[in-house]
Amino acid sequence: MAGIVLFTEVCHGGFGRYAGTYRIATELRDAGYDVQVIEFFTLWSSKELSKIIHKYITKETKLVGFSCTFFLSKDLEWGSRLKIANLEVYKSSLFGRTDIIDVFEYIKLRSPFCKIVVGGANAWKAEDEAFNNYVDFVVRGQSDSSVVALADHLFNDSKINVAYKKQTCSIITEQEYPAENFTTSRIRYQDNDLIFDNEVLPIELARGCIFKCSFCSYQLTGKKIWEFNRAPELVASDLLDAHNKFGSTGFMFCDDTYNDSVEKVERLHEQFTKLPFDMTFSTYARADMMVSRPHTAPLLYESGLRSVFFGIETLNHRSGKAVGKGMDPEKLKDGLYKIKELPGWKNVVTSSGFITGLPYDTEDTIRATFEWLARSDCPLDSASISALTISPTSAIGKNMAKFGYQWDENGEWYSEWMTEQRAKELAAEFRDSVIRHKPRTRFQFTYFGRMQNIGWSLEDFDNLTYSTEESDVRKEKLKNIYYEKLLTLA
């Protein structure tokens, strides 16, 4: 029924779509291809998924893609195959389904000449020999241009640049995608995407980050201001389009640092306040940028900001300076208190991430942070904490000795201040003892729009009416509605 089918998964917690799949779908559609995106990939029963495949994959289908960023089984942690002895569990750890080989085989039965393509943040894991007889292409890195080139190859027999091969699997690395192309890129949702009425939708604003925190391994760090930023006018056009089609007024903005410059805050404010509806959004931002430029806080609220996630990471000044978070913690905390007192800001959900195990951070300094976060007057409504992970592509990973780290015989890091195991224990202790009593914990940035999509408001959380069990029931109801629409879509 569709020339290209893309399987993807809603984000964990509530209901929220993943922007990346629709960004790719938009590029393919703009290039003239018929694309059907299918959500809930890991949540369908085998019977349900078989019916979906039977309807949408025919002998005319030439590309079946899997966007594996959120395919992780909820009960598993990522690990190499060597750490997972059971092959069925290994398969589930990438695709979220132990029946994935059966799925591949049924796809090939429906369309023997179609190609199975894997993309997304964890695409490289599909290069493993366990999938080599089934996965034809793995697309790594930014794939806005790569996926169109691949479609042209499959439909029109044009040439495609293959970086290397692993048995029968071809790996395509990032094709050139200039920053100026991204500036004019779009995410346009179509009727066959089966958007729910008034759904809070993800919209990409920017890629990369102008900062280069020492622990970060993300792509496009240290970029220039306005590089890989979409034109504010086009963002506003996407918002208006979604509102006119689906009634959407809430959005999840994909942007590592929304407030990386005053000019950006001002230009987006200008566009968003001109929209003919009251728009709200959630996003990532730098707390220190807001505190050092306090006049931007009212602009952010007027623009529609209602949930924000900061990457504060540590309240130890020496640690912060070592990793690129140099503002004095007392100045930062004081600034956050003042911002929370601004008009409307009590209705803004403020969250932040923290990392245990950073340079110079000791158990005492970490516990001092815990104590502040647990205070009833803390201006942060919720916080998430994780132990330091040292990636070989981060500044710390490239020069561990400079930052005071070494590897032990078990492959875990240690320093004069802490071990990786102790950092993990402290992070777990924080999650169990500090944040669970706060009613807005589940309404932090990553859940803000998702919870709204299943019918909860901020007032519901403040009144403690939320429950995980009810969240699952509401999400299942949406899934069932989506399934019925999917099977009856003309």
mmCIF file of N, CA and C in Angstrom, residues 402-474:
data_model
loop_
_atom_site.group_PDB
_atom_site.id
_atom_site.type_symbol
_atom_site.label_atom_id
_atom_site.label_comp_id
_atom_site.label_asym_id
_atom_site.label_seq_id
_atom_site.Cartn_x
_atom_site.Cartn_y
_atom_site.Cartn_z
ATOM 1 N N LYS A 402 43.976 13.871 32.124
ATOM 2 C CA LYS A 402 43.866 15.314 32.359
ATOM 3 C C LYS A 402 42.737 15.626 33.335
ATOM 4 N N PHE A 403 41.654 14.852 33.250
ATOM 5 C CA PHE A 403 40.496 15.094 34.111
ATOM 6 C C PHE A 403 40.531 14.255 35.385
ATOM 7 N N GLY A 404 41.551 13.408 35.520
ATOM 8 C CA GLY A 404 41.715 12.662 36.760
ATOM 9 C C GLY A 404 41.098 11.280 36.782
ATOM 10 N N TYR A 405 40.870 10.659 35.611
ATOM 11 C CA TYR A 405 40.205 9.360 35.558
ATOM 12 C C TYR A 405 41.130 8.278 35.008
ATOM 13 N N GLN A 406 40.839 7.049 35.428
ATOM 14 C CA GLN A 406 41.505 5.867 34.895
ATOM 15 C C GLN A 406 40.478 4.749 34.778
ATOM 16 N N TRP A 407 40.822 3.696 34.018
ATOM 17 C CA TRP A 407 39.967 2.513 33.903
ATOM 18 C C TRP A 407 40.483 1.430 34.843
ATOM 19 N N ASP A 408 39.583 0.697 35.489
ATOM 20 C CA ASP A 408 40.019 -0.432 36.310
ATOM 21 C C ASP A 408 39.963 -1.721 35.497
ATOM 22 N N GLU A 409 40.254 -2.837 36.129
ATOM 23 C CA GLU A 409 40.328 -4.111 35.411
ATOM 24 C C GLU A 409 38.962 -4.580 34.908
ATOM 25 N N ASN A 410 37.884 -4.012 35.433
ATOM 26 C CA ASN A 410 36.541 -4.384 34.997
ATOM 27 C C ASN A 410 35.974 -3.435 33.941
ATOM 28 N N GLY A 411 36.794 -2.495 33.499
ATOM 29 C CA GLY A 411 36.329 -1.559 32.486
ATOM 30 C C GLY A 411 35.490 -0.421 33.030
ATOM 31 N N GLU A 412 35.564 -0.171 34.333
ATOM 32 C CA GLU A 412 34.852 0.946 34.937
ATOM 33 C C GLU A 412 35.844 2.040 35.316
ATOM 34 N N TRP A 413 35.393 3.277 35.267
ATOM 35 C CA TRP A 413 36.296 4.386 35.599
ATOM 36 C C TRP A 413 36.420 4.562 37.110
ATOM 37 N N TYR A 414 37.510 5.174 37.503
ATOM 38 C CA TYR A 414 37.677 5.580 38.903
ATOM 39 C C TYR A 414 38.559 6.817 38.925
ATOM 40 N N SER A 415 38.446 7.567 40.004
ATOM 41 C CA SER A 415 39.242 8.772 40.199
ATOM 42 C C SER A 415 39.593 8.879 41.668
ATOM 43 N N GLU A 416 40.325 9.899 42.019
ATOM 44 C CA GLU A 416 40.667 10.086 43.434
ATOM 45 C C GLU A 416 39.451 10.490 44.255
ATOM 46 N N TRP A 417 38.371 10.915 43.572
ATOM 47 C CA TRP A 417 37.193 11.389 44.284
ATOM 48 C C TRP A 417 36.106 10.325 44.395
ATOM 49 N N MET A 418 36.079 9.369 43.440
ATOM 50 C CA MET A 418 34.955 8.432 43.409
ATOM 51 C C MET A 418 35.225 7.296 42.429
ATOM 52 N N THR A 419 34.447 6.213 42.579
ATOM 53 C CA THR A 419 34.455 5.125 41.597
ATOM 54 C C THR A 419 33.138 5.164 40.824
ATOM 55 N N GLU A 420 33.140 4.538 39.671
ATOM 56 C CA GLU A 420 31.912 4.500 38.887
ATOM 57 C C GLU A 420 30.800 3.790 39.645
ATOM 58 N N GLN A 421 31.152 2.718 40.339
ATOM 59 C CA GLN A 421 30.142 1.978 41.087
ATOM 60 C C GLN A 421 29.509 2.840 42.161
ATOM 61 N N ARG A 422 30.345 3.625 42.885
ATOM 62 C CA ARG A 422 29.793 4.480 43.934
ATOM 63 C C ARG A 422 28.936 5.599 43.337
ATOM 64 N N ALA A 423 29.348 6.110 42.193
ATOM 65 C CA ALA A 423 28.556 7.143 41.526
ATOM 66 C C ALA A 423 27.176 6.601 41.167
ATOM 67 N N LYS A 424 27.126 5.354 40.712
ATOM 68 C CA LYS A 424 25.847 4.737 40.378
ATOM 69 C C LYS A 424 24.990 4.539 41.620
ATOM 70 N N GLU A 425 25.619 4.137 42.709
ATOM 71 C CA GLU A 425 24.881 3.937 43.957
ATOM 72 C C GLU A 425 24.279 5.241 44.455
ATOM 73 N N LEU A 426 25.047 6.324 44.378
ATOM 74 C CA LEU A 426 24.540 7.622 44.818
ATOM 75 C C LEU A 426 23.400 8.104 43.926
ATOM 76 N N ALA A 427 23.521 7.878 42.628
ATOM 77 C CA ALA A 427 22.452 8.277 41.713
ATOM 78 C C ALA A 427 21.172 7.510 42.030
ATOM 79 N N ALA A 428 21.285 6.206 42.306
ATOM 80 C CA ALA A 428 20.121 5.398 42.647
ATOM 81 C C ALA A 428 19.511 5.851 43.972
ATOM 82 N N GLU A 429 20.359 6.177 44.922
ATOM 83 C CA GLU A 429 19.870 6.650 46.222
ATOM 84 C C GLU A 429 19.077 7.951 46.057
ATOM 85 N N PHE A 430 19.584 8.835 45.212
ATOM 86 C CA PHE A 430 18.904 10.106 44.965
ATOM 87 C C PHE A 430 17.515 9.853 44.376
ATOM 88 N N ARG A 431 17.455 8.982 43.387
ATOM 89 C CA ARG A 431 16.170 8.726 42.740
ATOM 90 C C ARG A 431 15.159 8.150 43.728
ATOM 91 N N ASP A 432 15.620 7.334 44.653
ATOM 92 C CA ASP A 432 14.715 6.675 45.587
ATOM 93 C C ASP A 432 14.301 7.571 46.748
ATOM 94 N N SER A 433 15.182 8.479 47.164
ATOM 95 C CA SER A 433 14.925 9.192 48.422
ATOM 96 C C SER A 433 14.598 10.659 48.276
ATOM 97 N N VAL A 434 14.883 11.256 47.125
ATOM 98 C CA VAL A 434 14.761 12.706 47.031
ATOM 99 C C VAL A 434 13.620 13.163 46.141
ATOM 100 N N ILE A 435 13.520 12.611 44.942
ATOM 101 C CA ILE A 435 12.617 13.220 43.969
ATOM 102 C C ILE A 435 11.219 12.629 43.955
ATOM 103 N N ARG A 436 11.029 11.455 44.519
ATOM 104 C CA ARG A 436 9.746 10.792 44.333
ATOM 105 C C ARG A 436 8.603 11.483 45.076
ATOM 106 N N HIS A 437 8.912 12.248 46.103
ATOM 107 C CA HIS A 437 7.840 12.876 46.867
ATOM 108 C C HIS A 437 7.320 14.146 46.220
ATOM 109 N N LYS A 438 7.991 14.624 45.160
ATOM 110 C CA LYS A 438 7.556 15.861 44.523
ATOM 111 C C LYS A 438 6.480 15.549 43.484
ATOM 112 N N PRO A 439 5.323 16.219 43.556
ATOM 113 C CA PRO A 439 4.215 15.869 42.659
ATOM 114 C C PRO A 439 4.503 16.111 41.194
ATOM 115 N N ARG A 440 5.394 17.062 40.872
ATOM 116 C CA ARG A 440 5.639 17.380 39.471
ATOM 117 C C ARG A 440 6.769 16.557 38.852
ATOM 118 N N THR A 441 7.276 15.591 39.584
ATOM 119 C CA THR A 441 8.394 14.805 39.073
ATOM 120 C C THR A 441 8.079 14.197 37.710
ATOM 121 N N ARG A 442 6.884 13.661 37.548
ATOM 122 C CA ARG A 442 6.502 13.017 36.294
ATOM 123 C C ARG A 442 6.084 14.031 35.221
ATOM 124 N N PHE A 443 6.067 15.319 35.583
ATOM 125 C CA PHE A 443 5.635 16.319 34.618
ATOM 126 C C PHE A 443 6.825 17.132 34.122
ATOM 127 N N GLN A 444 8.039 16.657 34.363
ATOM 128 C CA GLN A 444 9.212 17.372 33.904
ATOM 129 C C GLN A 444 9.260 17.407 32.388
ATOM 130 N N PHE A 445 10.224 18.142 31.851
ATOM 131 C CA PHE A 445 10.243 18.434 30.419
ATOM 132 C C PHE A 445 9.957 17.233 29.536
ATOM 133 N N THR A 446 10.655 16.134 29.759
ATOM 134 C CA THR A 446 10.529 14.995 28.851
ATOM 135 C C THR A 446 9.148 14.353 28.909
ATOM 136 N N TYR A 447 8.352 14.676 29.921
ATOM 137 C CA TYR A 447 7.017 14.105 30.038
ATOM 138 C C TYR A 447 5.907 15.141 29.881
ATOM 139 N N PHE A 448 6.253 16.410 29.822
ATOM 140 C CA PHE A 448 5.264 17.488 29.855
ATOM 141 C C PHE A 448 4.200 17.309 28.771
ATOM 142 N N GLY A 449 4.616 17.293 27.520
ATOM 143 C CA GLY A 449 3.658 17.128 26.431
ATOM 144 C C GLY A 449 3.050 15.742 26.392
ATOM 145 N N ARG A 450 3.835 14.733 26.756
ATOM 146 C CA ARG A 450 3.338 13.364 26.705
ATOM 147 C C ARG A 450 2.197 13.148 27.686
ATOM 148 N N MET A 451 2.313 13.778 28.862
ATOM 149 C CA MET A 451 1.249 13.649 29.851
ATOM 150 C C MET A 451 0.014 14.443 29.436
ATOM 151 N N GLN A 452 0.214 15.585 28.815
ATOM 152 C CA GLN A 452 -0.922 16.339 28.298
ATOM 153 C C GLN A 452 -1.664 15.531 27.233
ATOM 154 N N ASN A 453 -0.916 14.749 26.450
ATOM 155 C CA ASN A 453 -1.530 13.952 25.386
ATOM 156 C C ASN A 453 -2.412 12.829 25.914
ATOM 157 N N ILE A 454 -2.233 12.452 27.159
ATOM 158 C CA ILE A 454 -3.129 11.443 27.731
ATOM 159 C C ILE A 454 -4.076 12.071 28.757
ATOM 160 N N GLY A 455 -4.211 13.397 28.683
ATOM 161 C CA GLY A 455 -5.295 14.056 29.406
ATOM 162 C C GLY A 455 -4.991 14.614 30.765
ATOM 163 N N TRP A 456 -3.702 14.691 31.139
ATOM 164 C CA TRP A 456 -3.385 15.259 32.449
ATOM 165 C C TRP A 456 -2.901 16.695 32.328
ATOM 166 N N SER A 457 -3.297 17.506 33.273
ATOM 167 C CA SER A 457 -2.852 18.894 33.339
ATOM 168 C C SER A 457 -1.881 19.054 34.497
ATOM 169 N N LEU A 458 -1.234 20.203 34.533
ATOM 170 C CA LEU A 458 -0.320 20.481 35.639
ATOM 171 C C LEU A 458 -1.065 20.478 36.970
ATOM 172 N N GLU A 459 -2.305 20.953 36.970
ATOM 173 C CA GLU A 459 -3.102 20.971 38.195
ATOM 174 C C GLU A 459 -3.348 19.559 38.720
ATOM 175 N N ASP A 460 -3.529 18.612 37.795
ATOM 176 C CA ASP A 460 -3.724 17.221 38.215
ATOM 177 C C ASP A 460 -2.517 16.706 38.986
ATOM 178 N N PHE A 461 -1.331 17.080 38.510
ATOM 179 C CA PHE A 461 -0.118 16.625 39.196
ATOM 180 C C PHE A 461 0.045 17.320 40.543
ATOM 181 N N ASP A 462 -0.258 18.620 40.570
ATOM 182 C CA ASP A 462 -0.154 19.346 41.834
ATOM 183 C C ASP A 462 -1.135 18.811 42.863
ATOM 184 N N ASN A 463 -2.244 18.267 42.383
ATOM 185 C CA ASN A 463 -3.253 17.699 43.281
ATOM 186 C C ASN A 463 -3.071 16.202 43.504
ATOM 187 N N LEU A 464 -1.945 15.670 43.006
ATOM 188 C CA LEU A 464 -1.565 14.277 43.238
ATOM 189 C C LEU A 464 -2.594 13.282 42.691
ATOM 190 N N THR A 465 -3.214 13.602 41.554
ATOM 191 C CA THR A 465 -4.189 12.683 40.973
ATOM 192 C C THR A 465 -3.563 11.738 39.954
ATOM 193 N N TYR A 466 -2.268 11.915 39.684
ATOM 194 C CA TYR A 466 -1.584 11.066 38.708
ATOM 195 C C TYR A 466 -1.293 9.690 39.295
ATOM 196 N N SER A 467 -1.329 8.659 38.434
ATOM 197 C CA SER A 467 -0.855 7.328 38.823
ATOM 198 C C SER A 467 -0.269 6.650 37.601
ATOM 199 N N THR A 468 0.765 5.865 37.803
ATOM 200 C CA THR A 468 1.398 5.138 36.712
ATOM 201 C C THR A 468 0.427 4.167 36.062
ATOM 202 N N GLU A 469 -0.397 3.528 36.875
ATOM 203 C CA GLU A 469 -1.352 2.551 36.354
ATOM 204 C C GLU A 469 -2.354 3.223 35.410
ATOM 205 N N GLU A 470 -2.867 4.392 35.820
ATOM 206 C CA GLU A 470 -3.819 5.103 34.982
ATOM 207 C C GLU A 470 -3.147 5.616 33.710
ATOM 208 N N SER A 471 -1.867 6.007 33.820
ATOM 209 C CA SER A 471 -1.114 6.446 32.651
ATOM 210 C C SER A 471 -1.048 5.330 31.616
ATOM 211 N N ASP A 472 -0.778 4.121 32.057
ATOM 212 C CA ASP A 472 -0.699 2.981 31.149
ATOM 213 C C ASP A 472 -2.051 2.701 30.496
ATOM 214 N N VAL A 473 -3.123 2.834 31.268
ATOM 215 C CA VAL A 473 -4.468 2.599 30.734
ATOM 216 C C VAL A 473 -4.781 3.613 29.636
ATOM 217 N N ARG A 474 -4.452 4.872 29.879
ATOM 218 C CA ARG A 474 -4.757 5.927 28.912
ATOM 219 C C ARG A 474 -3.921 5.779 27.642
#
